[in-house]
Amino acid sequence: MTLAADLRLVLGADRVLDHPLDLQIYAKDAGVTPGTVAAVVFPETTQEVAAVVRIAVVHEVPIVARGAGTGLSGGAVPTRPGLVVALTRLNQIWEVDEAAHTAWVGPGVINLELSQHTTPLGLHYAPDPSSQSACTIGGNVGTNAGGPHCLAEGSTVSHILAVELVTAGGDVLLLGGAAPDPIGLDLVGVVVGSEGTMGLVTKVLVKLTENAPEVRTLLLAFPTIEAAAETVSSVVAGGIVPAALELMDRPMIEAVENFKSCGFPLDAAAVLIAEVAGHPAAVEAEAQLVADAGAAAGATEIRIAATAAERDLIWLGRKSAFGAVAYAAPDYYLHDTVVPRTRLVEAMSGIYEIGERYGISMLNVFHAGDGNLHPLVAFDAKEPGMLEKVRAAADEMVKLSIEVGGALSGEHGIGLEKRDLMGEMFSAVDLDAQARLRDAFDPIGILNPDKVLPEGSRCFDFGLVANLDPESAA
Amino acid sequence: MGWETDHAPRQDELDGCVTCGLCLPHCPTFRLTGSESASPRGRLAAMAAVAAGTAEVDERFEEVMGLCLQCRACEPVCPSVVPFGRAMEGARAEIAVQLPTRRRKLRAWLLGRVLPSRTAVRVASMLAAFAQRLRLHKLPIRLLSRIGGLRRLPLGGPSRAGESRTAAGERVGTAALLIGCVQDAWFGSVNEAAMELLTAAGYDVSAPSGQSCCGALAAHDGAAAATERLAATNVAAFANYDVVVATAAGCSAHLAGYGEWASGGEELADRARDITVVVAEAIADGRLPRLPPRAISVAMQDPCHLRHAQNVVGETREIVSAAGYEPVEIDDKGLCCGAAGAYVLSQPKTSDELGLHKANQVRASEATIVASANPGCEMQLRFHLGDRYDVRHPIELYAEACRGFS
Ligand SMILES: Cc1cc2nc3c(=O)[nH]c(=O)nc-3n(C[C@H](O)[C@H](O)[C@H](O)COP(=O)(O)OP(=O)(O)OC[C@H]3O[C@@H](n4cnc5c(N)ncnc54)[C@H](O)[C@@H]3O)c2cc1C
Ligand code: SF4
Ligand code: SF4
């Protein structure tokens, strides 16, 4: 029987898609590279996920987990005809433990809706990617998502206590637990950020965070990017860790204001969004510190949101940034690198220089507080040769970030689009170790193959360090 | 292969989508299915595939487009400002031409000829009125059962076509009333309220007799030729008025897009307003009164074509509070009630699921009066809520309160 027919036996006709049109619809996520899909399934329980995995194994079809498909690096898109397992219907909030500040949730639960659900308890789920109104907890686990407020709170991995995982063999594992420091290896840490290569996450125990009693959001405008970056450095050097520190350059401000008037000054070269949260007295003092640092660096405008509505509007502007770029061009390629905060200014000018040299139009928005850069190239993929040019510029930008002591990907994952740059970061031995860890979870290489690790990551692929590998040495 | 009509989704509309996915959670059909193929981004991808020649306008394409409610909840949340509703009407127009089934031709005739005919609608509503009295809606036939969602119909009643009234008090301008197709026959009291309030607010009001149905339902169904014909008729009929007022959200939203359908349509679109906008403005200006509060709550239901297509939200609350009621919110997500014009009949399963969901939200609010500014939504709500609830247009609530006061 065909793959689709076997799947329909388990899930029924409605929950399996294999019409060529549906396969094209599922060929992309929010990134730019399309893949090839063999079928799409919508399981509703852990058991159904396991059954679907076993069927795919029998048919030797790669398995790719998909949440909301807001990933920016092709993580949720199969590279060769593969089975897309949509986990959107596993969207129950199973249990909220008010005393322990934890919740068991399905991977299909939308990030923001989890926080809305726990608002009455004075709790929220802290990692807040800009896509939080749409992306899923499962996808966040897959990519170890970060967000503006991860500066103080840490990224997804700091907020996941346990996961239920369906392995490549179709077994169901429970990793981690409610205890703050469970005994044994930290396998939850291995799964978070593994982009669906270690297994399919079917349940997640998340940590919830208390809402801060007081929040103050500031919008600072600067005549130069450098002045904004300097403010970031001096705020952090001044010993405070704001809840968020986000920087946007002028082209990005224009794109956002075109979508919705969020009150960002159109004549500024850059704006900095800073948020401080905590006890009222501390918040007052810290907000003053940020304002002073901005003034010292030459801020032309310093505005403090007076109402919740004003604060929401500032964040709406920030969180619409990536989507708003179609104003500049139909496609975009988003970079994701981290550089040491002290070398922010240097990295930024290098990136602008690369953009200019390739003659591509760039917009910038980033988590300045932790040096996570998101230079964004707006282009039209239908222009011949454009995609190649953009990719070449991208490679240079990543190399530059690594040169100044930074790293590939802060948060959007490696997926397909950044896979071949892994070699810039890691030695052959590092990559081999990662590949073998992956093999331990997925010995047949059926879970999201071709992602994260470049071809040849396993040392025996090269026979380079054969002495490290008992099997190939034998 | 590819597109065949002038109304087809345009390349710049499709290129506008950067596939960010931020619209997904706002789409009712995506919420119900979790499927990309039932999402705005997926539908745009399907249209893009046809444009690129990698897919055809086939039955699956029709299904993917057909499940869309055309509620346009995906529009205001799209940071890239993709005109989704326009592109979807284009896709429907293509389906109508490329997959011409007998059913669709029959629908095009119904929506393009029968609905705009005042006589035909009168005859139909008379039949419906008899059916109500014979309690035929208790029969297990979908079309008939829907009569249960109608207000109790009069066996006959005046059309407002051709009527005109002069402004009371200081005159601010001239207003033309689009009486609508079903609105005129089935919701006459809404049009009556509109005329009263418009004159009280200082407008000379007419309901020009040369007008026809606005064409929204025809456009949603892809009946492009009928849509163009109806739009041209209205452009001529409404030429000389300061404002053109529609009392159904679906109509005012469609008038706002007339630029696509008729020459001179853009100009008419600039003058077109929903009645709730005009009345709220008059209340704010002091041309219409604010009545003293009484402790009765009214559940606010936002028609998609006001909330999403026209960003009209505060206005309806203003009107309901000016009438003395306490507006209560029922749904912060703004999911469609599932009426969506002819959708009730074409996609019964999804329509019922959404209708039940909305009805439960109303029940949870504990209000027994619901304000809804669109006849389709009203019928859907009445049908799913049953007799204990009263569903009214906000301006009807307000006009009645004013009458009681003068
Ligand atoms: C406008 C916009 C703004 C963004 N802002 C941010 C930001 O601020 N910070 C940030 O980190 N990211 C950001 N992103 C990227 C993206 O939203 C995140 O990577 C998010 O975590 C993806 O979630 P998703 O549900 O869409 O997952 P998908 O895109 O569907 O999947 C992402 C990866 O996770 C895997 N996966 C999904 N579900 C599961 C599961 N249940 N089990 C195992 N693996 C799974 C997939 O295979 C894939 O590799 C942004 C994206 C957009 C479009
Ligand atoms: S929000 Fe707009 S740009 Fe983003 S996927 Fe939806 S339609 Fe496309
Ligand atoms: S119009 Fe409504 S149903 Fe159609 S895609 Fe947009 S949100 Fe979904």
CSV table of C-alpha atoms in Angstrom, one decimal, chain B residues 14-403:
chain,number,residue,atom,x,y,z
B,14,LEU,CA,0.5,37.6,-4.0
B,15,ASP,CA,4.1,38.9,-3.7
B,16,GLY,CA,3.0,41.0,-0.8
B,17,CYS,CA,2.8,37.8,1.3
B,18,VAL,CA,6.2,37.2,3.0
B,19,THR,CA,4.9,34.0,4.5
B,20,CYS,CA,5.5,35.1,8.0
B,21,GLY,CA,2.5,33.2,9.3
B,22,LEU,CA,1.3,35.9,11.7
B,23,CYS,CA,-2.2,35.7,10.2
B,24,LEU,CA,-2.7,32.0,11.0
B,25,PRO,CA,-4.1,32.1,14.5
B,26,HIS,CA,-6.6,34.8,13.4
B,27,CYS,CA,-8.2,32.6,10.7
B,28,PRO,CA,-11.3,30.7,11.9
B,29,THR,CA,-10.7,27.8,9.4
B,30,PHE,CA,-7.1,27.4,10.5
B,31,ARG,CA,-8.2,27.4,14.1
B,32,LEU,CA,-10.7,24.6,13.4
B,33,THR,CA,-8.4,22.4,11.3
B,34,GLY,CA,-4.8,23.3,12.2
B,35,SER,CA,-4.2,23.0,8.5
B,36,GLU,CA,-2.1,25.3,6.4
B,37,SER,CA,-4.3,24.5,3.5
B,38,ALA,CA,-7.2,26.1,5.4
B,39,SER,CA,-5.1,29.2,6.3
B,40,PRO,CA,-4.6,32.6,4.6
B,41,ARG,CA,-1.0,31.9,3.9
B,42,GLY,CA,-1.8,28.5,2.4
B,43,ARG,CA,-4.6,30.0,0.3
B,44,LEU,CA,-2.2,32.7,-1.0
B,45,ALA,CA,0.4,29.9,-1.7
B,46,ALA,CA,-2.2,28.0,-3.7
B,47,MET,CA,-3.0,31.1,-5.7
B,48,ALA,CA,0.7,31.8,-6.2
B,49,ALA,CA,1.1,28.2,-7.4
B,50,VAL,CA,-1.6,28.7,-10.1
B,51,ALA,CA,0.0,32.0,-11.1
B,52,ALA,CA,3.4,30.3,-11.4
B,53,GLY,CA,1.9,27.5,-13.5
B,54,THR,CA,2.7,24.7,-11.0
B,55,ALA,CA,-1.0,24.2,-10.0
B,56,GLU,CA,-4.3,24.3,-11.8
B,57,VAL,CA,-7.7,25.7,-11.0
B,58,ASP,CA,-9.0,22.3,-10.2
B,59,GLU,CA,-11.5,20.8,-7.7
B,60,ARG,CA,-9.0,20.8,-4.9
B,61,PHE,CA,-8.2,24.5,-5.6
B,62,GLU,CA,-11.9,25.1,-5.4
B,63,GLU,CA,-12.2,23.3,-2.1
B,64,VAL,CA,-9.3,25.2,-0.6
B,65,MET,CA,-10.8,28.6,-1.7
B,66,GLY,CA,-14.4,27.5,-0.9
B,67,LEU,CA,-13.7,26.8,2.8
B,68,CYS,CA,-12.6,30.5,3.2
B,69,LEU,CA,-15.2,32.5,5.0
B,70,GLN,CA,-14.0,35.8,3.3
B,71,CYS,CA,-14.2,37.2,6.8
B,72,ARG,CA,-10.9,39.1,6.2
B,73,ALA,CA,-9.7,38.5,9.8
B,74,CYS,CA,-6.4,37.9,8.2
B,75,GLU,CA,-6.1,41.5,6.8
B,76,PRO,CA,-5.7,43.8,9.8
B,77,VAL,CA,-3.1,41.5,11.4
B,78,CYS,CA,-0.9,41.2,8.3
B,79,PRO,CA,2.2,43.3,8.8
B,80,SER,CA,2.7,43.3,5.0
B,81,VAL,CA,-0.8,44.6,4.4
B,82,VAL,CA,-1.8,41.9,1.9
B,83,PRO,CA,-5.3,42.7,0.4
B,84,PHE,CA,-6.5,39.2,1.0
B,85,GLY,CA,-10.2,39.8,0.5
B,86,ARG,CA,-9.6,41.3,-2.9
B,87,ALA,CA,-7.3,38.4,-4.0
B,88,MET,CA,-9.9,35.9,-2.8
B,89,GLU,CA,-12.7,37.5,-4.8
B,90,GLY,CA,-10.3,37.2,-7.8
B,91,ALA,CA,-9.7,33.6,-7.1
B,92,ARG,CA,-13.5,32.9,-6.9
B,93,ALA,CA,-14.0,34.8,-10.2
B,94,GLU,CA,-11.4,32.4,-11.8
B,95,ILE,CA,-13.1,29.3,-10.4
B,96,ALA,CA,-16.4,30.5,-11.7
B,97,VAL,CA,-15.0,30.9,-15.2
B,98,GLN,CA,-12.7,27.9,-15.2
B,99,LEU,CA,-14.9,25.4,-13.5
B,100,PRO,CA,-18.4,26.4,-14.7
B,101,THR,CA,-20.8,23.9,-13.0
B,102,ARG,CA,-24.5,24.1,-13.4
B,103,ARG,CA,-24.9,24.7,-9.7
B,104,ARG,CA,-22.6,27.7,-9.9
B,105,LYS,CA,-24.4,29.1,-12.9
B,106,LEU,CA,-27.7,28.8,-10.9
B,107,ARG,CA,-26.1,30.6,-8.0
B,108,ALA,CA,-24.8,33.4,-10.3
B,109,TRP,CA,-28.3,33.8,-11.6
B,110,LEU,CA,-29.8,33.8,-8.0
B,111,LEU,CA,-27.2,36.3,-6.7
B,112,GLY,CA,-27.1,38.4,-9.8
B,113,ARG,CA,-30.8,38.5,-10.9
B,114,VAL,CA,-33.1,37.2,-8.2
B,115,LEU,CA,-31.6,38.8,-5.1
B,116,PRO,CA,-31.4,42.2,-6.7
B,117,SER,CA,-35.0,42.0,-7.8
B,118,ARG,CA,-37.3,43.6,-5.3
B,119,THR,CA,-40.3,41.7,-6.5
B,120,ALA,CA,-38.6,38.4,-6.3
B,121,VAL,CA,-37.3,39.0,-2.8
B,122,ARG,CA,-40.8,40.2,-1.7
B,123,VAL,CA,-42.3,37.0,-3.1
B,124,ALA,CA,-39.7,34.9,-1.4
B,125,SER,CA,-40.1,36.6,1.9
B,126,MET,CA,-43.8,36.2,1.7
B,127,LEU,CA,-43.3,32.5,1.2
B,128,ALA,CA,-40.9,32.5,4.1
B,129,ALA,CA,-43.5,34.3,6.2
B,130,PHE,CA,-46.0,31.6,5.4
B,131,ALA,CA,-43.5,28.9,6.1
B,132,GLN,CA,-42.8,30.5,9.5
B,133,ARG,CA,-46.5,30.5,10.4
B,134,LEU,CA,-46.7,26.9,9.3
B,135,ARG,CA,-43.6,26.2,11.4
B,136,LEU,CA,-42.0,24.6,8.4
B,137,HIS,CA,-38.5,25.4,9.8
B,138,LYS,CA,-39.0,22.6,12.2
B,139,LEU,CA,-38.6,20.2,9.2
B,140,PRO,CA,-35.1,18.7,8.8
B,141,ILE,CA,-34.3,20.6,5.6
B,142,ARG,CA,-31.4,22.9,5.9
B,143,LEU,CA,-32.7,25.8,3.8
B,144,LEU,CA,-36.1,25.7,5.5
B,145,SER,CA,-34.6,25.3,9.0
B,146,ARG,CA,-32.7,28.6,8.4
B,147,ILE,CA,-36.1,30.4,8.4
B,148,GLY,CA,-35.9,29.8,12.1
B,149,GLY,CA,-33.1,32.4,12.2
B,150,LEU,CA,-35.2,35.1,10.7
B,151,ARG,CA,-37.2,37.6,12.6
B,152,ARG,CA,-40.9,37.0,12.4
B,153,LEU,CA,-41.6,38.3,8.9
B,154,PRO,CA,-44.5,40.4,8.0
B,155,LEU,CA,-46.7,38.9,5.3
B,156,GLY,CA,-46.2,42.0,3.3
B,157,GLY,CA,-44.7,45.4,3.9
B,158,PRO,CA,-43.5,48.6,2.3
B,159,SER,CA,-40.2,48.9,0.5
B,160,ARG,CA,-38.4,52.1,1.2
B,161,ALA,CA,-37.2,52.4,-2.4
B,162,GLY,CA,-38.0,55.9,-3.7
B,163,GLU,CA,-38.7,57.4,-0.2
B,164,SER,CA,-37.1,60.7,0.9
B,165,ARG,CA,-37.3,62.8,4.1
B,166,THR,CA,-35.9,66.1,5.0
B,167,ALA,CA,-33.5,66.9,7.7
B,168,ALA,CA,-34.8,67.8,11.2
B,169,GLY,CA,-33.0,70.8,12.6
B,170,GLU,CA,-29.7,72.1,11.2
B,171,ARG,CA,-28.9,70.6,7.8
B,172,VAL,CA,-25.4,69.0,7.5
B,173,GLY,CA,-25.8,67.4,4.0
B,174,THR,CA,-27.5,64.9,1.8
B,175,ALA,CA,-27.5,61.2,2.5
B,176,ALA,CA,-28.5,58.3,0.2
B,177,LEU,CA,-29.6,55.1,1.9
B,178,LEU,CA,-28.6,51.8,0.3
B,179,ILE,CA,-31.7,49.8,1.3
B,180,GLY,CA,-30.1,46.5,0.4
B,181,CYS,CA,-31.7,43.3,-0.9
B,182,VAL,CA,-32.7,41.3,2.1
B,183,GLN,CA,-32.4,44.2,4.4
B,184,ASP,CA,-35.2,46.0,2.7
B,185,ALA,CA,-37.6,43.0,2.9
B,186,TRP,CA,-36.6,41.3,6.1
B,187,PHE,CA,-35.0,44.0,8.2
B,188,GLY,CA,-37.2,47.0,7.3
B,189,SER,CA,-37.0,48.3,10.9
B,190,VAL,CA,-33.3,48.7,10.6
B,191,ASN,CA,-33.7,50.9,7.5
B,192,GLU,CA,-36.5,52.7,9.3
B,193,ALA,CA,-34.2,53.4,12.2
B,194,ALA,CA,-31.5,54.6,9.8
B,195,MET,CA,-33.9,57.1,8.1
B,196,GLU,CA,-35.0,58.5,11.5
B,197,LEU,CA,-31.5,58.8,12.8
B,198,LEU,CA,-30.1,60.3,9.7
B,199,THR,CA,-32.8,63.0,9.5
B,200,ALA,CA,-32.4,63.7,13.2
B,201,ALA,CA,-28.7,64.0,12.7
B,202,GLY,CA,-29.2,66.7,10.0
B,203,TYR,CA,-29.3,64.8,6.7
B,204,ASP,CA,-31.8,65.1,3.9
B,205,VAL,CA,-32.2,61.4,3.3
B,206,SER,CA,-33.4,59.6,0.2
B,207,ALA,CA,-33.5,55.9,-0.9
B,208,PRO,CA,-33.0,56.4,-4.6
B,209,SER,CA,-35.3,54.0,-6.5
B,210,GLY,CA,-32.7,53.4,-9.2
B,211,GLN,CA,-30.5,51.5,-6.8
B,212,SER,CA,-29.9,47.7,-6.6
B,213,CYS,CA,-28.4,45.1,-4.4
B,214,CYS,CA,-24.8,46.1,-3.7
B,215,GLY,CA,-23.4,42.9,-5.2
B,216,ALA,CA,-21.4,41.7,-2.2
B,217,LEU,CA,-22.7,38.1,-2.3
B,218,ALA,CA,-22.2,37.9,-6.1
B,219,ALA,CA,-18.6,39.1,-5.7
B,220,HIS,CA,-17.9,36.6,-2.9
B,221,ASP,CA,-19.2,33.8,-5.1
B,222,GLY,CA,-17.1,34.9,-8.1
B,223,ALA,CA,-20.0,36.1,-10.2
B,224,ALA,CA,-17.9,38.9,-11.7
B,225,ALA,CA,-20.2,40.0,-14.5
B,226,ALA,CA,-23.2,40.3,-12.1
B,227,THR,CA,-21.0,42.2,-9.6
B,228,GLU,CA,-19.9,44.7,-12.3
B,229,ARG,CA,-23.4,45.2,-13.5
B,230,LEU,CA,-24.8,45.9,-10.0
B,231,ALA,CA,-21.9,48.2,-9.1
B,232,ALA,CA,-22.5,50.2,-12.3
B,233,THR,CA,-26.2,50.6,-11.5
B,234,ASN,CA,-25.4,51.9,-8.0
B,235,VAL,CA,-22.7,54.2,-9.2
B,236,ALA,CA,-25.3,55.9,-11.3
B,237,ALA,CA,-28.0,55.8,-8.7
B,238,PHE,CA,-25.9,57.3,-5.9
B,239,ALA,CA,-24.2,60.0,-8.0
B,240,ASN,CA,-25.3,63.2,-6.3
B,241,TYR,CA,-25.3,62.6,-2.5
B,242,ASP,CA,-22.7,63.7,0.1
B,243,VAL,CA,-22.7,60.4,1.8
B,244,VAL,CA,-24.0,56.9,0.8
B,245,VAL,CA,-25.0,55.0,3.8
B,246,ALA,CA,-25.4,51.2,4.1
B,247,THR,CA,-27.1,49.5,7.0
B,248,ALA,CA,-25.5,46.1,6.6
B,249,ALA,CA,-21.8,45.7,7.4
B,250,GLY,CA,-21.4,43.4,4.4
B,251,CYS,CA,-22.7,46.1,2.1
B,252,SER,CA,-20.7,48.9,3.4
B,253,ALA,CA,-17.5,46.8,3.2
B,254,HIS,CA,-18.3,45.9,-0.4
B,255,LEU,CA,-19.0,49.5,-1.3
B,256,ALA,CA,-15.6,50.4,0.0
B,257,GLY,CA,-14.1,48.1,-2.7
B,258,TYR,CA,-16.2,49.4,-5.6
B,259,GLY,CA,-13.1,50.7,-7.3
B,260,GLU,CA,-12.5,47.1,-8.5
B,261,TRP,CA,-15.9,46.7,-10.1
B,262,ALA,CA,-17.1,49.9,-11.8
B,263,SER,CA,-15.7,53.0,-13.3
B,264,GLY,CA,-16.5,55.8,-10.9
B,265,GLY,CA,-16.6,53.1,-8.2
B,266,GLU,CA,-13.6,54.5,-6.3
B,267,GLU,CA,-15.3,57.9,-6.1
B,268,LEU,CA,-18.5,56.3,-4.7
B,269,ALA,CA,-16.3,54.3,-2.3
B,270,ASP,CA,-14.9,57.5,-0.9
B,271,ARG,CA,-18.4,58.7,0.0
B,272,ALA,CA,-19.7,55.4,1.3
B,273,ARG,CA,-20.1,54.9,5.1
B,274,ASP,CA,-21.5,52.3,7.4
B,275,ILE,CA,-24.6,53.6,9.3
B,276,THR,CA,-22.8,52.9,12.6
B,277,VAL,CA,-20.0,55.2,11.6
B,278,VAL,CA,-22.3,58.1,10.7
B,279,VAL,CA,-24.5,57.7,13.8
B,280,ALA,CA,-21.5,57.4,16.1
B,281,GLU,CA,-20.1,60.6,14.6
B,282,ALA,CA,-23.3,62.4,15.1
B,283,ILE,CA,-23.4,61.3,18.7
B,284,ALA,CA,-19.9,62.5,19.3
B,285,ASP,CA,-20.8,65.8,17.7
B,286,GLY,CA,-23.8,66.2,19.8
B,287,ARG,CA,-26.2,66.1,16.8
B,288,LEU,CA,-27.7,63.0,18.4
B,289,PRO,CA,-28.4,62.6,22.1
B,290,ARG,CA,-26.8,60.4,24.8
B,291,LEU,CA,-29.5,58.8,26.8
B,292,PRO,CA,-29.3,58.1,30.5
B,293,PRO,CA,-28.0,54.7,31.5
B,294,ARG,CA,-30.1,51.8,32.6
B,295,ALA,CA,-28.6,48.7,34.0
B,296,ILE,CA,-29.2,46.3,31.0
B,297,SER,CA,-26.2,44.7,29.3
B,298,VAL,CA,-26.0,44.1,25.6
B,299,ALA,CA,-23.5,41.5,24.2
B,300,MET,CA,-21.5,43.1,21.4
B,301,GLN,CA,-21.0,40.9,18.3
B,302,ASP,CA,-18.7,42.4,15.7
B,303,PRO,CA,-19.5,41.5,12.1
B,304,CYS,CA,-16.2,40.7,10.4
B,305,HIS,CA,-17.0,43.2,7.7
B,306,LEU,CA,-17.0,45.9,10.2
B,307,ARG,CA,-14.3,44.8,12.6
B,308,HIS,CA,-11.8,43.3,10.2
B,309,ALA,CA,-12.6,44.9,6.8
B,310,GLN,CA,-13.3,48.5,8.1
B,311,ASN,CA,-11.7,48.6,11.5
B,312,VAL,CA,-15.0,49.7,13.0
B,313,VAL,CA,-15.2,48.6,16.6
B,314,GLY,CA,-15.6,51.5,19.0
B,315,GLU,CA,-18.5,53.0,17.0
B,316,THR,CA,-20.9,50.2,17.8
B,317,ARG,CA,-20.1,50.4,21.5
B,318,GLU,CA,-20.6,54.2,21.5
B,319,ILE,CA,-24.0,53.8,20.0
B,320,VAL,CA,-25.1,51.1,22.4
B,321,SER,CA,-23.9,53.1,25.4
B,322,ALA,CA,-25.5,56.2,24.1
B,323,ALA,CA,-28.8,54.2,24.0
B,324,GLY,CA,-28.3,53.7,27.7
B,325,TYR,CA,-27.2,50.0,27.6
B,326,GLU,CA,-24.0,48.5,28.9
B,327,PRO,CA,-22.0,46.9,26.1
B,328,VAL,CA,-20.3,43.7,27.1
B,329,GLU,CA,-17.5,42.0,25.2
B,330,ILE,CA,-17.9,38.4,24.2
B,331,ASP,CA,-15.0,37.6,22.0
B,332,ASP,CA,-11.6,39.2,22.0
B,333,LYS,CA,-10.3,37.0,19.1
B,334,GLY,CA,-12.9,38.2,16.6
B,335,LEU,CA,-13.6,34.8,15.1
B,336,CYS,CA,-16.3,34.8,12.5
B,337,CYS,CA,-19.8,33.6,13.5
B,338,GLY,CA,-19.9,31.4,10.4
B,339,ALA,CA,-22.7,33.1,8.6
B,340,ALA,CA,-20.5,34.6,5.9
B,341,GLY,CA,-23.3,35.2,3.4
B,342,ALA,CA,-24.0,32.0,1.4
B,343,TYR,CA,-21.4,30.1,3.4
B,344,VAL,CA,-24.2,28.9,5.8
B,345,LEU,CA,-25.5,26.8,2.9
B,346,SER,CA,-22.3,26.0,1.1
B,347,GLN,CA,-20.2,24.9,4.1
B,348,PRO,CA,-22.7,23.7,6.7
B,349,LYS,CA,-20.3,21.9,8.9
B,350,THR,CA,-17.8,24.7,9.4
B,351,SER,CA,-20.6,27.3,9.6
B,352,ASP,CA,-22.4,25.3,12.4
B,353,GLU,CA,-19.2,24.8,14.4
B,354,LEU,CA,-18.5,28.5,14.3
B,355,GLY,CA,-22.1,29.5,15.0
B,356,LEU,CA,-22.3,27.2,18.0
B,357,HIS,CA,-19.0,28.6,19.3
B,358,LYS,CA,-20.3,32.2,19.0
B,359,ALA,CA,-23.6,31.3,20.6
B,360,ASN,CA,-21.8,29.8,23.5
B,361,GLN,CA,-19.8,33.0,24.0
B,362,VAL,CA,-23.0,35.0,24.0
B,363,ARG,CA,-24.5,32.6,26.6
B,364,ALA,CA,-21.4,32.9,28.8
B,365,SER,CA,-21.8,36.7,28.8
B,366,GLU,CA,-25.3,36.4,30.5
B,367,ALA,CA,-26.7,39.2,28.3
B,368,THR,CA,-29.9,38.3,26.5
B,369,ILE,CA,-29.8,41.1,24.0
B,370,VAL,CA,-27.1,41.0,21.3
B,371,ALA,CA,-26.1,43.9,19.1
B,372,SER,CA,-25.0,42.9,15.6
B,373,ALA,CA,-24.7,45.2,12.7
B,374,ASN,CA,-25.2,42.7,9.9
B,375,PRO,CA,-28.2,40.8,8.8
B,376,GLY,CA,-26.3,37.6,8.0
B,377,CYS,CA,-24.8,37.5,11.5
B,378,GLU,CA,-28.1,38.3,13.0
B,379,MET,CA,-29.8,35.3,11.3
B,380,GLN,CA,-26.9,33.0,12.3
B,381,LEU,CA,-27.1,34.1,15.9
B,382,ARG,CA,-30.8,33.9,16.2
B,383,PHE,CA,-30.7,30.4,14.7
B,384,HIS,CA,-28.0,29.2,17.1
B,385,LEU,CA,-29.2,31.1,20.2
B,386,GLY,CA,-32.9,30.3,20.0
B,387,ASP,CA,-35.9,32.3,21.1
B,388,ARG,CA,-34.7,33.4,24.5
B,389,TYR,CA,-32.3,35.9,22.9
B,390,ASP,CA,-33.0,39.0,21.0
B,391,VAL,CA,-30.5,40.0,18.3
B,392,ARG,CA,-30.8,43.6,17.0
B,393,HIS,CA,-28.9,46.1,15.0
B,394,PRO,CA,-27.2,48.7,17.3
B,395,ILE,CA,-28.9,51.5,15.6
B,396,GLU,CA,-32.3,49.9,16.1
B,397,LEU,CA,-31.6,49.7,19.8
B,398,TYR,CA,-30.6,53.3,19.8
B,399,ALA,CA,-33.5,54.5,17.6
B,400,GLU,CA,-36.0,52.7,19.9
B,401,ALA,CA,-34.4,54.2,23.0
B,402,CYS,CA,-34.7,57.7,21.4
B,403,ARG,CA,-38.3,57.1,20.5
